[in-house]
Amino acid sequence: MTVLLDTDKAAAKQAFEVNKLSKRLHRQVGQAISDFNMIEAGDKVMVCVSGGKDSYALLDVLLGLRRRAPVAFDIVAVNLDQKQPGFPAHVLPEYLAGRGVPFHIANQDTYSIVKRLVPEGKTMCSLCSRLRRGVLYRVAGELGATKVALGHHRDDMLQTLLMNMFFGSRMKGMPPKLVSDDGKHVVIRPLAYVAESDLERWAEHRQFPIIPCTLCGNQENLQRVQVRQMLRDWERRFPGRIDNMFSAMGNIVPSHLMDRNLYPFATLKTTGVPNPNGDRAFDADEDCGPRDAAAIKIDWEP
Ligand code: SF4
């Protein structure tokens, strides 16, 4: 009897958690769509589905949101079969047909091109994704899609920002909405506010038929692996920092950075007028710098 009760309790707790997760995912995706005006009435949204957890979740949540969206829009799922050895070509068509989603499978052997052009041992992702992008844009044009939706999430966007800072000396992230480099397509990232850990849990709950992303045999970019690990360690030690860093990407103060193209430092003049909104955020903590470094203990703990 006791065992049964415990089981019931565990099941109820799990159902409660899943319900909470579902609400959070739908709310965050809806919020990103609204904040960046990602989807408008009459849009045909081409959802790029790779077989990974992120793009399955993207499609799943968009289908859920469409039922109660304030505007009518169409969805078409597109997968690019890159002809990697062992790619289970039947998995996505079966899944998409089962969900009743209009879909298109594009067949293009980018795998052989990449293998031929990239020297052994070098990372193939850059050329591979460039070729993939080209095919997807072509398909978007052929299908008459007005938006191209990708499954990048909050953690991808933050990792990209840090990688560009660490290895590219640029403050450049991964935008939630952009115009494609050929100038013809609007690309959107409706999972922009969603944490990867939530997508992992959602994929497990929904039992998406995941296609492994290692079929190409490529080693993941070491720099990205390091940055992801660093962020995970950081979040474990200081919970909430990732959210803060992510929020910072939408809260930029050009006058307190160093880009002379964004702020006219050269022509800066006094106004003689106090500015009540002038930045004093950290003034109280600032001092003249370390006098006795050994005596100063900076406690970064919250
Ligand atoms: S992991 Fe493989 S399939 Fe994915 S972008 Fe890199 S080379 Fe292409």
Short mmCIF file of C-alpha atoms and ligand atoms in Angstrom, two decimals:
data_model
loop_
_atom_site.label_atom_id
_atom_site.label_comp_id
_atom_site.label_asym_id
_atom_site.label_seq_id
_atom_site.Cartn_x
_atom_site.Cartn_y
_atom_site.Cartn_z
CA MET A 1 0.00 0.00 0.00
CA THR A 2 2.76 2.42 1.03
CA VAL A 3 4.71 1.57 -2.10
CA LEU A 4 1.67 2.36 -4.24
CA LEU A 5 1.17 5.70 -2.55
CA ASP A 6 4.82 6.61 -3.04
CA THR A 7 4.54 5.72 -6.70
CA ASP A 8 1.45 7.88 -7.08
CA LYS A 9 3.20 10.77 -5.40
CA ALA A 10 6.23 10.43 -7.65
CA ALA A 11 4.00 10.31 -10.76
CA ALA A 12 2.06 13.38 -9.64
CA LYS A 13 5.30 15.26 -8.97
CA GLN A 14 6.64 14.31 -12.37
CA ALA A 15 3.43 15.40 -14.10
CA PHE A 16 3.60 18.70 -12.24
CA GLU A 17 7.23 19.27 -13.33
CA VAL A 18 6.48 18.41 -16.95
CA ASN A 19 3.51 20.76 -16.96
CA LYS A 20 5.69 23.53 -15.56
CA LEU A 21 8.37 22.86 -18.16
CA SER A 22 5.81 22.87 -20.96
CA LYS A 23 4.38 26.19 -19.82
CA ARG A 24 7.85 27.72 -19.52
CA LEU A 25 8.90 26.57 -23.00
CA HIS A 26 5.74 27.86 -24.65
CA ARG A 27 5.88 31.13 -22.73
CA GLN A 28 9.53 31.77 -23.59
CA VAL A 29 9.10 30.96 -27.26
CA GLY A 30 5.95 33.10 -27.45
CA GLN A 31 7.80 35.93 -25.73
CA ALA A 32 10.76 35.78 -28.14
CA ILE A 33 8.41 35.71 -31.13
CA SER A 34 6.59 38.74 -29.80
CA ASP A 35 9.69 40.69 -28.67
CA PHE A 36 11.38 40.41 -32.05
CA ASN A 37 8.25 40.31 -34.21
CA MET A 38 9.42 36.99 -35.60
CA ILE A 39 6.14 35.74 -37.05
CA GLU A 40 3.44 37.82 -38.71
CA ALA A 41 0.02 37.04 -40.10
CA GLY A 42 0.20 35.01 -43.30
CA ASP A 43 3.80 33.90 -42.80
CA LYS A 44 4.96 30.55 -44.06
CA VAL A 45 7.55 29.42 -41.54
CA MET A 46 10.07 26.89 -42.75
CA VAL A 47 11.27 25.00 -39.68
CA CYS A 48 14.67 23.41 -40.27
CA VAL A 49 14.67 20.00 -38.63
CA SER A 50 17.94 18.13 -38.32
CA GLY A 51 16.87 15.25 -36.11
CA GLY A 52 18.51 16.78 -33.02
CA LYS A 53 16.66 17.61 -29.81
CA ASP A 54 16.62 21.37 -30.42
CA SER A 55 14.95 21.37 -33.81
CA TYR A 56 12.42 18.72 -32.74
CA ALA A 57 11.52 20.89 -29.76
CA LEU A 58 11.30 23.99 -31.93
CA LEU A 59 8.82 22.34 -34.28
CA ASP A 60 6.87 20.82 -31.40
CA VAL A 61 6.48 24.11 -29.51
CA LEU A 62 5.66 26.11 -32.65
CA LEU A 63 2.92 23.63 -33.53
CA GLY A 64 1.53 24.00 -30.02
CA LEU A 65 1.68 27.79 -30.12
CA ARG A 66 0.09 28.02 -33.55
CA ARG A 67 -3.12 26.54 -32.22
CA ARG A 68 -3.63 29.56 -29.98
CA ALA A 69 -1.59 32.22 -31.79
CA PRO A 70 -3.22 35.61 -32.36
CA VAL A 71 -2.23 35.43 -36.04
CA ALA A 72 -2.61 32.67 -38.63
CA PHE A 73 0.58 31.26 -40.11
CA ASP A 74 1.72 28.10 -41.87
CA ILE A 75 4.50 25.73 -40.94
CA VAL A 76 6.52 23.52 -43.24
CA ALA A 77 9.25 21.31 -41.83
CA VAL A 78 12.38 20.82 -43.91
CA ASN A 79 15.19 18.36 -43.44
CA LEU A 80 18.38 18.28 -45.43
CA ASP A 81 19.66 14.76 -45.96
CA GLN A 82 23.37 15.43 -46.36
CA LYS A 83 24.08 11.81 -47.23
CA GLN A 84 26.19 11.09 -44.22
CA PRO A 85 26.97 7.39 -43.91
CA GLY A 86 24.39 5.66 -41.77
CA PHE A 87 21.86 8.54 -41.83
CA PRO A 88 18.51 6.89 -41.04
CA ALA A 89 16.55 8.57 -43.85
CA HIS A 90 13.22 7.06 -42.79
CA VAL A 91 13.14 8.52 -39.24
CA LEU A 92 12.16 12.13 -39.94
CA PRO A 93 9.59 11.44 -42.70
CA GLU A 94 7.88 8.93 -40.42
CA TYR A 95 7.87 11.31 -37.48
CA LEU A 96 6.69 14.31 -39.49
CA ALA A 97 3.97 12.34 -41.27
CA GLY A 98 2.85 11.07 -37.85
CA ARG A 99 2.55 14.66 -36.60
CA GLY A 100 0.58 15.65 -39.69
CA VAL A 101 3.05 18.43 -40.57
CA PRO A 102 3.65 19.34 -44.21
CA PHE A 103 7.32 18.57 -44.84
CA HIS A 104 10.01 18.44 -47.46
CA ILE A 105 13.21 16.40 -47.49
CA ALA A 106 16.02 17.97 -49.51
CA ASN A 107 18.63 15.50 -50.72
CA GLN A 108 22.05 16.93 -51.32
CA ASP A 109 25.33 15.13 -50.82
CA THR A 110 27.23 17.87 -49.03
CA TYR A 111 29.02 15.20 -47.03
CA SER A 112 31.15 14.06 -50.01
CA ILE A 113 32.02 17.66 -50.91
CA VAL A 114 33.16 18.41 -47.37
CA LYS A 115 35.16 15.18 -47.15
CA ARG A 116 36.86 15.98 -50.44
CA LEU A 117 37.72 19.58 -49.65
CA VAL A 118 38.62 19.55 -45.94
CA PRO A 119 42.00 18.00 -45.09
CA GLU A 120 41.91 14.99 -42.76
CA GLY A 121 41.91 16.00 -39.10
CA LYS A 122 40.61 19.54 -39.75
CA THR A 123 37.18 20.56 -38.50
CA MET A 124 34.55 20.29 -41.20
CA CYS A 125 31.73 22.26 -39.59
CA SER A 126 32.41 25.61 -41.15
CA LEU A 127 32.24 24.42 -44.78
CA CYS A 128 29.48 21.93 -43.96
CA SER A 129 27.23 24.56 -42.44
CA ARG A 130 27.93 27.02 -45.23
CA LEU A 131 26.84 24.43 -47.81
CA ARG A 132 23.83 23.47 -45.71
CA ARG A 133 22.80 27.10 -45.38
CA GLY A 134 22.95 27.55 -49.15
CA VAL A 135 20.73 24.53 -49.76
CA LEU A 136 18.23 25.57 -47.08
CA TYR A 137 17.92 29.08 -48.50
CA ARG A 138 17.35 27.68 -51.97
CA VAL A 139 14.65 25.36 -50.62
CA ALA A 140 13.04 28.25 -48.71
CA GLY A 141 12.76 30.15 -51.99
CA GLU A 142 11.32 27.14 -53.80
CA LEU A 143 8.74 26.54 -51.06
CA GLY A 144 7.77 30.20 -50.83
CA ALA A 145 8.72 30.35 -47.15
CA THR A 146 8.69 33.85 -45.70
CA LYS A 147 10.63 32.92 -42.54
CA VAL A 148 13.34 30.34 -41.92
CA ALA A 149 13.29 29.09 -38.31
CA LEU A 150 16.41 27.60 -36.73
CA GLY A 151 16.69 25.69 -33.45
CA HIS A 152 19.52 27.63 -31.78
CA HIS A 153 18.84 28.33 -28.10
CA ARG A 154 20.00 30.66 -25.32
CA ASP A 155 23.16 28.68 -24.56
CA ASP A 156 24.19 28.58 -28.24
CA MET A 157 23.81 32.34 -28.42
CA LEU A 158 25.85 32.97 -25.31
CA GLN A 159 28.57 30.53 -26.34
CA THR A 160 28.83 32.26 -29.70
CA LEU A 161 29.22 35.65 -28.05
CA LEU A 162 32.00 34.38 -25.78
CA MET A 163 33.74 32.52 -28.59
CA ASN A 164 33.78 35.65 -30.71
CA MET A 165 35.19 37.60 -27.78
CA PHE A 166 37.78 34.99 -26.78
CA PHE A 167 38.98 33.91 -30.19
CA GLY A 168 37.75 36.57 -32.62
CA SER A 169 38.23 39.81 -30.65
CA ARG A 170 34.71 40.89 -31.49
CA MET A 171 31.57 41.45 -29.44
CA LYS A 172 29.33 39.61 -31.82
CA GLY A 173 26.73 37.04 -30.89
CA MET A 174 24.05 35.09 -32.68
CA PRO A 175 20.96 37.25 -33.28
CA PRO A 176 17.38 36.10 -32.70
CA LYS A 177 16.40 37.51 -36.09
CA LEU A 178 18.44 38.47 -39.13
CA VAL A 179 18.37 38.89 -42.87
CA SER A 180 20.31 36.13 -44.62
CA ASP A 181 23.63 36.96 -46.25
CA ASP A 182 22.06 36.64 -49.71
CA GLY A 183 19.58 39.34 -48.64
CA LYS A 184 16.58 37.19 -49.52
CA HIS A 185 15.41 35.54 -46.31
CA VAL A 186 14.46 36.44 -42.78
CA VAL A 187 15.94 33.92 -40.38
CA ILE A 188 14.44 33.56 -36.90
CA ARG A 189 15.51 31.76 -33.72
CA PRO A 190 12.34 31.31 -31.64
CA LEU A 191 14.25 29.29 -28.98
CA ALA A 192 16.40 32.33 -28.21
CA TYR A 193 15.16 32.53 -24.58
CA VAL A 194 15.19 28.78 -23.92
CA ALA A 195 17.87 27.03 -21.85
CA GLU A 196 19.45 23.95 -23.36
CA SER A 197 18.79 21.93 -20.20
CA ASP A 198 15.04 22.51 -20.67
CA LEU A 199 15.27 21.27 -24.26
CA GLU A 200 17.06 18.14 -23.08
CA ARG A 201 14.28 17.43 -20.59
CA TRP A 202 11.58 18.18 -23.15
CA ALA A 203 13.17 15.85 -25.71
CA GLU A 204 13.25 13.10 -23.13
CA HIS A 205 9.66 13.67 -22.12
CA ARG A 206 8.40 13.79 -25.71
CA GLN A 207 10.59 10.83 -26.75
CA PHE A 208 11.72 12.49 -29.96
CA PRO A 209 13.42 9.98 -32.31
CA ILE A 210 16.83 11.64 -32.08
CA ILE A 211 19.28 11.13 -34.92
CA PRO A 212 22.84 11.19 -33.58
CA CYS A 213 24.89 14.17 -34.71
CA THR A 214 28.13 12.23 -34.92
CA LEU A 215 27.39 10.50 -38.21
CA CYS A 216 29.75 12.76 -40.12
CA GLY A 217 32.63 11.60 -37.88
CA ASN A 218 33.63 15.18 -37.20
CA GLN A 219 35.21 16.13 -33.90
CA GLU A 220 33.32 18.98 -32.30
CA ASN A 221 35.11 22.32 -32.35
CA LEU A 222 37.37 22.28 -29.30
CA GLN A 223 36.90 25.97 -28.61
CA ARG A 224 33.13 25.57 -28.43
CA VAL A 225 33.50 22.53 -26.16
CA GLN A 226 35.71 24.56 -23.81
CA VAL A 227 33.37 27.55 -23.72
CA ARG A 228 30.32 25.34 -23.11
CA GLN A 229 32.13 23.57 -20.27
CA MET A 230 33.21 26.87 -18.79
CA LEU A 231 29.64 28.18 -18.81
CA ARG A 232 28.30 24.98 -17.25
CA ASP A 233 30.91 25.07 -14.47
CA TRP A 234 30.15 28.71 -13.88
CA GLU A 235 26.40 28.15 -13.68
CA ARG A 236 26.93 25.29 -11.26
CA ARG A 237 29.05 27.44 -8.97
CA PHE A 238 27.10 30.69 -9.36
CA PRO A 239 23.49 29.89 -10.35
CA GLY A 240 21.80 32.67 -12.28
CA ARG A 241 24.90 34.11 -13.92
CA ILE A 242 24.03 32.68 -17.33
CA ASP A 243 20.63 34.37 -17.19
CA ASN A 244 22.31 37.65 -16.27
CA MET A 245 24.88 37.39 -19.05
CA PHE A 246 22.16 36.53 -21.50
CA SER A 247 20.06 39.51 -20.41
CA ALA A 248 23.12 41.70 -20.84
CA MET A 249 23.09 40.92 -24.56
CA GLY A 250 19.84 42.85 -24.82
CA ASN A 251 20.94 45.67 -22.56
CA ILE A 252 23.96 47.28 -24.17
CA VAL A 253 25.40 50.65 -23.20
CA PRO A 254 27.61 51.84 -26.10
CA SER A 255 28.83 54.87 -24.12
CA HIS A 256 30.47 52.48 -21.66
CA LEU A 257 32.24 50.30 -24.18
CA MET A 258 34.95 51.27 -26.66
CA ASP A 259 33.48 51.08 -30.14
CA ARG A 260 34.06 54.48 -31.72
CA ASN A 261 31.59 53.63 -34.48
CA LEU A 262 28.79 53.15 -31.97
CA TYR A 263 29.45 56.13 -29.76
CA PRO A 264 30.96 59.53 -30.69
CA PHE A 265 33.80 59.55 -28.13
CA ALA A 266 35.88 61.86 -30.31
CA THR A 267 33.32 64.66 -30.27
CA LEU A 268 32.14 64.19 -26.68
CA LYS A 269 31.49 67.51 -24.93
CA THR A 270 30.24 68.54 -21.54
CA THR A 271 26.58 69.49 -21.43
CA GLY A 272 26.58 71.27 -18.08
CA VAL A 273 23.32 69.53 -17.36
CA PRO A 274 23.15 66.71 -14.78
CA ASN A 275 21.84 63.49 -16.24
CA PRO A 276 19.72 61.60 -13.70
CA ASN A 277 20.03 58.49 -15.87
CA GLY A 278 23.81 58.70 -16.07
CA ASP A 279 25.44 55.41 -15.16
CA ARG A 280 26.39 55.18 -11.49
CA ALA A 281 25.74 51.50 -11.11
CA PHE A 282 29.10 50.53 -9.65
CA ASP A 283 30.35 53.86 -8.39
CA ALA A 284 29.84 52.88 -4.78
CA ASP A 285 32.15 49.88 -5.14
CA GLU A 286 34.93 51.62 -6.99
CA ASP A 287 38.12 52.61 -5.22
CA CYS A 288 41.59 53.68 -6.30
CA GLY A 289 42.76 50.15 -7.07
CA PRO A 290 44.57 47.60 -4.93
CA ARG A 291 46.88 49.07 -2.30
CA ASP A 292 47.79 45.84 -0.63
CA ALA A 293 46.79 43.10 -3.00
CA ALA A 294 47.37 40.39 -0.40
CA ALA A 295 44.95 42.03 2.01
CA ILE A 296 42.14 42.27 -0.52
CA LYS A 297 39.89 39.30 -0.81
CA ILE A 298 37.28 39.64 -3.53
CA ASP A 299 34.32 37.49 -2.75
CA TRP A 300 32.53 36.65 -5.97
CA GLU A 301 30.01 34.50 -4.21
CA PRO A 302 26.48 35.94 -4.30
S1 SF4 B 1 29.00 18.18 -36.92
FE1 SF4 B 1 29.15 17.22 -38.93
S2 SF4 B 1 27.14 17.53 -39.86
FE2 SF4 B 1 27.30 18.96 -38.16
S3 SF4 B 1 28.09 20.86 -39.05
FE3 SF4 B 1 29.86 19.71 -38.32
S4 SF4 B 1 30.54 18.55 -40.09
FE4 SF4 B 1 28.45 19.21 -40.51
#
